[in-house]
PDB file of C-alpha atoms in Angstrom:
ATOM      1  CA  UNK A   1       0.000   0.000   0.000  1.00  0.00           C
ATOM      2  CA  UNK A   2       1.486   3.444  -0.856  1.00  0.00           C
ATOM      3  CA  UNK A   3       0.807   6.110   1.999  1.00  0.00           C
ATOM      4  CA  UNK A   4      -0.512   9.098   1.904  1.00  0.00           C
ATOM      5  CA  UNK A   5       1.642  12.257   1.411  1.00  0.00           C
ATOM      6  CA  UNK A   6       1.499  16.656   1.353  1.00  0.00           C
ATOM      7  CA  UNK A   7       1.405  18.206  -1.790  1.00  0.00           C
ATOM      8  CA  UNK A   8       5.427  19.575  -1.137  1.00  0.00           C
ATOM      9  CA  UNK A   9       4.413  23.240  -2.777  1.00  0.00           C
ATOM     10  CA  UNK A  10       2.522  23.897   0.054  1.00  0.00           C
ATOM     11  CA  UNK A  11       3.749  26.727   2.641  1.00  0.00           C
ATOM     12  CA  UNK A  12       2.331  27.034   6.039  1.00  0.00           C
ATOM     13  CA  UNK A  13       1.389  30.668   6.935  1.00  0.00           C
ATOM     14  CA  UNK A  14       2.317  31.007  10.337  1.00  0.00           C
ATOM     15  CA  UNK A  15       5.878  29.381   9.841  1.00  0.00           C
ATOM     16  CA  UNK A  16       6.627  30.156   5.893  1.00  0.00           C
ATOM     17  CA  UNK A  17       7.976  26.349   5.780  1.00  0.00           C
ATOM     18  CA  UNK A  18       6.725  23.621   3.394  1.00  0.00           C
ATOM     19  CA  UNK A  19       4.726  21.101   4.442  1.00  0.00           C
ATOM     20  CA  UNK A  20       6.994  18.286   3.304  1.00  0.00           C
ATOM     21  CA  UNK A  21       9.601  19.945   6.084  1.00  0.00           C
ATOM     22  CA  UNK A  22       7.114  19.093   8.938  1.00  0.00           C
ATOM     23  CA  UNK A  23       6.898  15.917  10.705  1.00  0.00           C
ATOM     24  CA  UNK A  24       4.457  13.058   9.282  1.00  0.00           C
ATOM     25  CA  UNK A  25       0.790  12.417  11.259  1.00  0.00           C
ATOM     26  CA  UNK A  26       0.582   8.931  13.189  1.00  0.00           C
ATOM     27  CA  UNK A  27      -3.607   9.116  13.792  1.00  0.00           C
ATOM     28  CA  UNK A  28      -4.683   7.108  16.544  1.00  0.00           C
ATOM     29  CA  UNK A  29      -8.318   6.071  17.753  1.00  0.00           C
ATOM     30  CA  UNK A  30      -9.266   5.809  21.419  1.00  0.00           C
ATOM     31  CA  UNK A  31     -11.924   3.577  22.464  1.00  0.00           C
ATOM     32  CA  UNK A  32     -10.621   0.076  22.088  1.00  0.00           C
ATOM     33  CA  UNK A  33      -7.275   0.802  20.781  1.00  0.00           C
ATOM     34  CA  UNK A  34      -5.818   3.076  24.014  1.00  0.00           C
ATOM     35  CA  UNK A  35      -8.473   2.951  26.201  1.00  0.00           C
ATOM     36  CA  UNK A  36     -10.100   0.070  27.747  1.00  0.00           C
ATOM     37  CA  UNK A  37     -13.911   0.301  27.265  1.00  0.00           C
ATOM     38  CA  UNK A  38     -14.915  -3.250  28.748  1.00  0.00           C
ATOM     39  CA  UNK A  39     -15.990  -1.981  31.472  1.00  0.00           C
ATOM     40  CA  UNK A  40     -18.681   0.154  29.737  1.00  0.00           C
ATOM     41  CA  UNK A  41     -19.776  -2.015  26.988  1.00  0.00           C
ATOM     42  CA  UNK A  42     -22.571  -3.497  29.137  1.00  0.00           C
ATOM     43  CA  UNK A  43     -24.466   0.003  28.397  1.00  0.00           C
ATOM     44  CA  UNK A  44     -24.615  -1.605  24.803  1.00  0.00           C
ATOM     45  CA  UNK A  45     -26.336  -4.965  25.448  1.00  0.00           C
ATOM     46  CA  UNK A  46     -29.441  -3.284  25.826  1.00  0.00           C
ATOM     47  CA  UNK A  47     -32.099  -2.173  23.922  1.00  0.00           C
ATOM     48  CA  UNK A  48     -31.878   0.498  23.384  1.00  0.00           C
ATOM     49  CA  UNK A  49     -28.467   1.131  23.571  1.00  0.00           C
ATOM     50  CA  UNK A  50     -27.559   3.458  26.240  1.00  0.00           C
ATOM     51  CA  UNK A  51     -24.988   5.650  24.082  1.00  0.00           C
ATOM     52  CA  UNK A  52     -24.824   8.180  26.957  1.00  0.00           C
ATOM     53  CA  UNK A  53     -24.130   6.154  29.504  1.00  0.00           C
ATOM     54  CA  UNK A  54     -21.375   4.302  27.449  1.00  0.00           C
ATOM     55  CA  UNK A  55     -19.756   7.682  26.768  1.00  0.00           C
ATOM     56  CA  UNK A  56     -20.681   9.396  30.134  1.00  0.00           C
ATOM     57  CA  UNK A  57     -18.452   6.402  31.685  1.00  0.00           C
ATOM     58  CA  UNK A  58     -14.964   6.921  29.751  1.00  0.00           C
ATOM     59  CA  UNK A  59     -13.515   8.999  32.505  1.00  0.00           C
ATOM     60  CA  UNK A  60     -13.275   5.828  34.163  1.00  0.00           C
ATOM     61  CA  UNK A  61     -11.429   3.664  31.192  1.00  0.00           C
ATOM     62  CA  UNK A  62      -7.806   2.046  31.819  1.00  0.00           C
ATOM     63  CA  UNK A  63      -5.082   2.710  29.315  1.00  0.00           C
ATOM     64  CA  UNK A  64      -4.334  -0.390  26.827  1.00  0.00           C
ATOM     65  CA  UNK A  65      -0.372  -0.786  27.773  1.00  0.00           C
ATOM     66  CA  UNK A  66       0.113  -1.839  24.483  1.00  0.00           C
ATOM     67  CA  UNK A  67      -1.632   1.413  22.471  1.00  0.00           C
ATOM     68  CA  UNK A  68      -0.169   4.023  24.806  1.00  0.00           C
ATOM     69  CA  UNK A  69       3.797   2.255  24.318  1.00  0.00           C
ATOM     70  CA  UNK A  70       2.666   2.496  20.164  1.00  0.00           C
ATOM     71  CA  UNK A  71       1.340   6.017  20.524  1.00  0.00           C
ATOM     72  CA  UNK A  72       4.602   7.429  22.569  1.00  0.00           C
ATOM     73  CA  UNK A  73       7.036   5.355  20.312  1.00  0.00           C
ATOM     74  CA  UNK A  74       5.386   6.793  17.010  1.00  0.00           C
ATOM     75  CA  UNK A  75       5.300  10.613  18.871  1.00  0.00           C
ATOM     76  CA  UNK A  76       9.215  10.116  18.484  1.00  0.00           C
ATOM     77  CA  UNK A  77       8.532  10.333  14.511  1.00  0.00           C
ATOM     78  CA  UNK A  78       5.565  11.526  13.982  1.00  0.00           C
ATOM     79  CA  UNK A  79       2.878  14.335  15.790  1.00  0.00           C
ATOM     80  CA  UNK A  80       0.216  12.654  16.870  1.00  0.00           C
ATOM     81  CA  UNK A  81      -3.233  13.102  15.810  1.00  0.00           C
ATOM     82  CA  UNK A  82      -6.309  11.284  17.933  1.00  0.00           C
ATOM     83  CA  UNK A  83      -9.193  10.736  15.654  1.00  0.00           C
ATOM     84  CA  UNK A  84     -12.265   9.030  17.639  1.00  0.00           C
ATOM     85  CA  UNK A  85     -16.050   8.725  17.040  1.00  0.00           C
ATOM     86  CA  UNK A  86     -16.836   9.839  20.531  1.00  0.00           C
ATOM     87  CA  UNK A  87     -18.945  12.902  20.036  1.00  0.00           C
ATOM     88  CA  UNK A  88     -17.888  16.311  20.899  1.00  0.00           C
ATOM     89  CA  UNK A  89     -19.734  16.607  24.052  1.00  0.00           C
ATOM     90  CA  UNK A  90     -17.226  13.901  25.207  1.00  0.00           C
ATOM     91  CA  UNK A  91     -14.610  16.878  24.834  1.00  0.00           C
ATOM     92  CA  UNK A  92     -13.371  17.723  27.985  1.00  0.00           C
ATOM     93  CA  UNK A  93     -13.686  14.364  29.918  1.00  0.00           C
ATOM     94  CA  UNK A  94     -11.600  13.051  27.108  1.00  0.00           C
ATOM     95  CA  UNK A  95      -8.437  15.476  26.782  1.00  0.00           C
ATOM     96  CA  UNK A  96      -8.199  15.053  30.926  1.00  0.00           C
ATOM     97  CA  UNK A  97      -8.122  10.862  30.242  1.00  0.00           C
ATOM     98  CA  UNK A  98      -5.263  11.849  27.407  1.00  0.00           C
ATOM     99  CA  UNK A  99      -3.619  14.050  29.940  1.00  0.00           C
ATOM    100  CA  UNK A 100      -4.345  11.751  33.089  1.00  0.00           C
ATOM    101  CA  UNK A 101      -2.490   8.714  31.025  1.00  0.00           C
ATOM    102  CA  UNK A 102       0.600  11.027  30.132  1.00  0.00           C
ATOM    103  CA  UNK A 103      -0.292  10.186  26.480  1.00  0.00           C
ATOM    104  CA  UNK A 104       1.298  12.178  24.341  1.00  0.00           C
ATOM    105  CA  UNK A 105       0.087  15.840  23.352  1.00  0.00           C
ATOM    106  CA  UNK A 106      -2.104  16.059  19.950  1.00  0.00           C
ATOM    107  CA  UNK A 107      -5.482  17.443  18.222  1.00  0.00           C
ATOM    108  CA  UNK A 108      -8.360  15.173  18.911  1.00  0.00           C
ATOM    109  CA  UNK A 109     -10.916  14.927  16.344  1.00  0.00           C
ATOM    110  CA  UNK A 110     -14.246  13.841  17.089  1.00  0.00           C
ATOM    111  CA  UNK A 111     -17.900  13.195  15.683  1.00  0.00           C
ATOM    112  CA  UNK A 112     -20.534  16.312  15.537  1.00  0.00           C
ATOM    113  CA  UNK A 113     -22.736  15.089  18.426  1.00  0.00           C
ATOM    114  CA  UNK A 114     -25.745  14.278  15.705  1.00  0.00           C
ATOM    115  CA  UNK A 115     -23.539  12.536  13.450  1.00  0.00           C
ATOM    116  CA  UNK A 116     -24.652   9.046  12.837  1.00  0.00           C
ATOM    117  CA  UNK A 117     -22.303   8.217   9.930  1.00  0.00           C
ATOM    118  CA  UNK A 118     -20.271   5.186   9.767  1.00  0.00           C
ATOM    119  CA  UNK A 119     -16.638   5.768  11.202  1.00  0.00           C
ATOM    120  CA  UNK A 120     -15.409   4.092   8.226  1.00  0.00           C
ATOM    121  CA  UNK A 121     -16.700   6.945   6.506  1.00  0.00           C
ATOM    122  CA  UNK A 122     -16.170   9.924   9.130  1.00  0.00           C
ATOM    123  CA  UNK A 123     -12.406   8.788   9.511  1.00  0.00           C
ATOM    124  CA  UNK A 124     -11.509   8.332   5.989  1.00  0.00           C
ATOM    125  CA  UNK A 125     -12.849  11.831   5.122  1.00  0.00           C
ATOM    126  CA  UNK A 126     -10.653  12.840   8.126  1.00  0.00           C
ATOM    127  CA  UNK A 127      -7.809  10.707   6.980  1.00  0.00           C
ATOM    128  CA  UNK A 128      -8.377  12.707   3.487  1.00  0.00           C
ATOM    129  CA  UNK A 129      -7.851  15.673   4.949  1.00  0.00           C
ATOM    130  CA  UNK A 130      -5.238  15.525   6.327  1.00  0.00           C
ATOM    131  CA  UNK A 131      -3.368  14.212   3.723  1.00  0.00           C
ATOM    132  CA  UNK A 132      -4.085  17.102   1.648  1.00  0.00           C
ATOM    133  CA  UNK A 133      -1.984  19.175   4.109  1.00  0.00           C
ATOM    134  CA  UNK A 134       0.654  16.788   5.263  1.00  0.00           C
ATOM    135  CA  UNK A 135       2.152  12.598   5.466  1.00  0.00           C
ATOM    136  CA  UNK A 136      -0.520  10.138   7.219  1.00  0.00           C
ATOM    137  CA  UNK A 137       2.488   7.531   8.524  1.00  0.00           C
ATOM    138  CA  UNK A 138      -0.288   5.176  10.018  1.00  0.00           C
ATOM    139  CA  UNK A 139      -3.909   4.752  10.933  1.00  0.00           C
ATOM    140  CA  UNK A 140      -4.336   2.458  14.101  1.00  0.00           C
ATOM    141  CA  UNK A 141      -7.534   1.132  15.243  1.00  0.00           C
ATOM    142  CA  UNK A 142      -9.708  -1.273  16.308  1.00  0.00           C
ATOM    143  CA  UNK A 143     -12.414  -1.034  13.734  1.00  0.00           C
ATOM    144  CA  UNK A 144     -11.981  -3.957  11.349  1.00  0.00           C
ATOM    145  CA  UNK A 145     -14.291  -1.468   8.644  1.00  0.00           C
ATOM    146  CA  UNK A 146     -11.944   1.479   9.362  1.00  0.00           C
ATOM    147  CA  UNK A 147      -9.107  -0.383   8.433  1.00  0.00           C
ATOM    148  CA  UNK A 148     -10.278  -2.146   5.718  1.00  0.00           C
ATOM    149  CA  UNK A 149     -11.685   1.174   3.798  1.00  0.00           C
ATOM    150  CA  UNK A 150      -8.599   3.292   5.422  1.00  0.00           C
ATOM    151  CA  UNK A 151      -6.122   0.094   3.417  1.00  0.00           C
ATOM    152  CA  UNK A 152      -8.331   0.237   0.178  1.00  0.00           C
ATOM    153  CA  UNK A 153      -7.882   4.429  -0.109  1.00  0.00           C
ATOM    154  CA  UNK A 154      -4.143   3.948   0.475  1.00  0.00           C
ATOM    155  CA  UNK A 155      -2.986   4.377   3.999  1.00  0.00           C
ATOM    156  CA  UNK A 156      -0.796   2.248   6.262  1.00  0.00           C
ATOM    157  CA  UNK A 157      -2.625   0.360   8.754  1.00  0.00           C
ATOM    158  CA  UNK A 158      -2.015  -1.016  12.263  1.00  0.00           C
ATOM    159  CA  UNK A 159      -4.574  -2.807  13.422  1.00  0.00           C
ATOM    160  CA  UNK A 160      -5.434  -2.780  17.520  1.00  0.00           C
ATOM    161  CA  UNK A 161      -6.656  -6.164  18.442  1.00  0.00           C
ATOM    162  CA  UNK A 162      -4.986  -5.732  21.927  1.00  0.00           C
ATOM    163  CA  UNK A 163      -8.843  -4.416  23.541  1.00  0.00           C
ATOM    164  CA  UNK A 164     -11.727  -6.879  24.856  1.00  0.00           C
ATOM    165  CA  UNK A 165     -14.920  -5.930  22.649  1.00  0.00           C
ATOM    166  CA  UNK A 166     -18.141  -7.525  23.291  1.00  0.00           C
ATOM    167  CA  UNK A 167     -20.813  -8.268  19.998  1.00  0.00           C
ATOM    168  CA  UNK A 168     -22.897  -5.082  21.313  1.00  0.00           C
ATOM    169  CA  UNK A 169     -19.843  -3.170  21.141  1.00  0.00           C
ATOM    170  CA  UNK A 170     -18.837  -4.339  17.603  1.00  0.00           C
ATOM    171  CA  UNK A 171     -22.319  -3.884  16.331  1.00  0.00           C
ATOM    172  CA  UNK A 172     -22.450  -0.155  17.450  1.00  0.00           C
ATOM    173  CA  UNK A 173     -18.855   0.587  15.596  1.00  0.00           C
ATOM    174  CA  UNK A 174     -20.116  -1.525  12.499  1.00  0.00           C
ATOM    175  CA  UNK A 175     -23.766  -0.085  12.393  1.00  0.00           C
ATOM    176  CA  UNK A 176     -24.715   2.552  14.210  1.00  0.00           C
ATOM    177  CA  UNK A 177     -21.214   4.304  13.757  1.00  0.00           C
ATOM    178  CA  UNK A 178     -20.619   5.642  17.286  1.00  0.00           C
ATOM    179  CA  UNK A 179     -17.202   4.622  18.090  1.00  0.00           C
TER     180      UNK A 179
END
């Protein structure tokens, strides 16, 4: 797979260097690839889902030892970006869990609290994006769709299969795009 690279004519306006001078983007999820959400998955198993509660409870996640050691060994190469379909509201609670876990510093993307999309689509357009402006080194995540559409449009892919997921949990990333 080739990887996604900046357009090298491009010059940043604060800084007046080209894009191609800058380090390359590592983009990591959260839930399930650096943070535990087992704990909170039982708000999926019923019906309805409780999204709320599944979200209101990721103050409380653990770090995944083996996401956080990938995420500060590719922040020696690479700034970070965290892309996750939490929605915005989660905002705050989750930059104090990044912060909390000494992960390191980065822009967090998340989902527009009414967006229902798939996160194979959300992330890809995000992935996209920010290839316009500068290298995507790797995607890792959990979501088996992410990575497969993230490999088929060209990007390197790590996949996290470090996490405990439960069906409810897999059927909310896979169809109701929430994760």
């Amino acid at each position: 797979m080739t990887t996604k690279t900046a357009k090298a004519s491009r010059t940043t306006r604060s800084t007046g260097t080209t894009d191609a001078a800058r380090r390359p983007v590592a983009v990591f999820d959260l839930d399930g690839t650096l943070a535990e959400t087992g704990h909170r998955q039982h708000f999926l198993e019923r019906v309805p889902k409780d999204w709320n509660g599944f979200f209101g409870a990721a103050g409380q996640d653990t770090p995944l030892a083996e996401g956080v050691r990938r995420a500060v060994a590719a922040a020696e190469e690479c700034d970070l970006l965290y892309l996750t379909g939490r929605p915005e509201r989660c905002r705050r609670d989750t930059l104090a869990w990044l912060a909390a876990h000494g992960l390191p510093e980065g822009p967090v993307r998340m989902r527009r609290n009414a967006d229902r999309r798939p996160a194979r689509t959300t992330k890809l357009e995000v992935l996209r994006e920010v290839a316009e402006q500068r290298e995507v080194r790797m995607l890792v995540d959990d979501d088996e769709l992410v990575c497969a559409a993230a490999e088929r449009a060209g990007f390197r892919v790590v996949r996290a299969d470090w996490a405990s997921t439960s069906p409810a949990f897999r059927d909310g990333q896979e169809r109701e795009g929430r994760t």
